[in-house]
XYZ file of C-alpha atoms in Angstrom:
127
model
C 26.534 -26.031 -59.154
C 26.094 -29.146 -57.074
C 26.687 -32.771 -58.017
C 24.504 -35.497 -56.507
C 25.241 -39.215 -56.206
C 22.635 -41.645 -54.862
C 23.388 -44.988 -53.237
C 21.717 -47.627 -51.133
C 19.259 -49.077 -53.602
C 18.811 -52.793 -54.087
C 16.458 -55.733 -53.892
C 14.344 -56.190 -50.772
C 11.330 -58.268 -49.832
C 7.976 -56.677 -49.191
C 7.793 -55.400 -45.638
C 11.528 -54.778 -45.513
C 13.514 -51.572 -45.229
C 16.161 -49.700 -47.171
C 18.032 -46.483 -46.542
C 18.964 -44.385 -49.538
C 21.733 -41.817 -49.371
C 22.513 -38.924 -51.656
C 25.930 -37.339 -51.332
C 26.446 -33.836 -52.659
C 29.549 -32.013 -53.763
C 30.108 -28.560 -55.125
C 28.544 -25.529 -53.570
C 27.457 -25.122 -49.962
C 25.114 -28.001 -49.206
C 23.089 -26.066 -46.654
C 22.060 -23.555 -49.338
C 19.887 -26.185 -51.011
C 16.419 -27.526 -50.484
C 16.406 -31.233 -51.308
C 13.962 -33.801 -52.545
C 13.499 -37.428 -53.497
C 11.506 -38.516 -56.538
C 10.915 -41.880 -58.139
C 10.020 -43.215 -61.551
C 8.722 -46.668 -62.331
C 8.907 -48.122 -65.864
C 6.269 -46.604 -68.104
C 5.138 -44.138 -65.450
C 5.696 -40.493 -64.743
C 8.148 -39.263 -62.148
C 6.489 -39.000 -58.748
C 7.282 -36.858 -55.753
C 8.389 -38.885 -52.724
C 9.747 -36.513 -50.070
C 11.344 -33.118 -49.605
C 13.239 -31.299 -46.884
C 14.069 -27.647 -46.316
C 17.534 -26.164 -46.116
C 17.623 -26.262 -42.361
C 15.926 -29.635 -42.106
C 13.079 -28.336 -39.992
C 10.362 -28.736 -42.611
C 9.508 -31.861 -44.586
C 6.827 -33.035 -46.984
C 5.831 -36.461 -48.283
C 3.869 -37.941 -51.123
C 0.591 -39.512 -50.056
C 1.686 -43.028 -50.954
C 4.724 -42.966 -48.640
C 3.452 -41.007 -45.634
C 4.066 -42.869 -42.421
C 6.519 -45.278 -44.069
C 9.332 -43.089 -45.432
C 11.419 -40.476 -43.628
C 13.647 -37.872 -45.215
C 16.540 -36.353 -43.287
C 19.727 -34.469 -43.988
C 23.130 -34.090 -42.410
C 24.572 -30.779 -43.540
C 27.925 -31.602 -41.951
C 28.200 -34.685 -44.172
C 26.624 -33.078 -47.260
C 24.170 -35.958 -47.411
C 20.426 -36.418 -47.601
C 18.791 -39.694 -46.626
C 15.570 -41.499 -47.335
C 14.660 -44.165 -44.806
C 12.108 -46.497 -46.367
C 10.191 -48.896 -44.131
C 7.324 -51.310 -44.767
C 8.234 -51.433 -48.414
C 5.659 -52.580 -50.937
C 6.075 -53.942 -54.471
C 4.567 -50.705 -55.780
C 7.549 -48.835 -54.328
C 9.714 -50.422 -57.019
C 11.274 -47.627 -59.077
C 14.421 -45.685 -59.785
C 14.840 -43.156 -57.002
C 16.394 -39.780 -57.695
C 17.539 -37.060 -55.362
C 17.303 -33.438 -56.397
C 18.605 -30.103 -55.154
C 17.598 -26.498 -55.638
C 19.095 -23.361 -54.197
C 16.686 -21.781 -51.762
C 16.732 -18.337 -50.209
C 14.445 -19.289 -47.348
C 15.582 -21.878 -44.811
C 12.039 -23.177 -44.341
C 11.085 -23.709 -47.998
C 10.075 -27.221 -49.036
C 9.963 -27.918 -52.791
C 7.634 -30.677 -53.967
C 7.502 -30.019 -57.717
C 10.126 -31.722 -59.843
C 10.293 -28.907 -62.383
C 11.504 -26.539 -59.685
C 14.704 -28.519 -59.153
C 17.758 -27.725 -61.236
C 20.097 -30.481 -60.038
C 19.507 -34.214 -60.172
C 21.415 -37.360 -59.365
C 21.731 -40.354 -61.681
C 19.277 -42.485 -59.720
C 19.405 -45.734 -57.775
C 17.193 -48.751 -58.410
C 14.911 -50.042 -55.676
C 13.142 -53.336 -56.294
C 10.631 -54.748 -53.826
C 9.698 -58.380 -54.315
C 6.530 -60.109 -53.129
C-alpha cells in the first residue's frame, strides 16, 4: 500500500500561481502511476492531470491544458502540480491518486482506476 499526503493549497487571486505537492510513503514510489483530480462543491470529481511511472508521459484535462504542469521526483517520493494563470473556476479540493502500474509509460486518467487517494487540499481562487 501507499499513503498520500497533499499540501500547498490555499487562497490565491485570479491569475496567480500555486504549486501542490503530494508526498507518498509505503511501497516503492516509482511503481505507481500518479494523478491529480479535483472536486468543487456540488460537482463531480474531475480529472486534472496524470503522469506515468517514469515521468515521461503526461495527460491533462481540457480545462487546465497549457496552465497546469504535473511532474514527479521519484527520489523524493513526491508528485507536483504547478498551477499557473489560475481562474475562479479552478476552486476545488485537489486530490492526488496512485495506482500500481506494470508499464512505465502508462498514464491513468480515470478516477475509478486508482486505488490510493490522499485526503485532499483546498485551492480557492478569488476574483
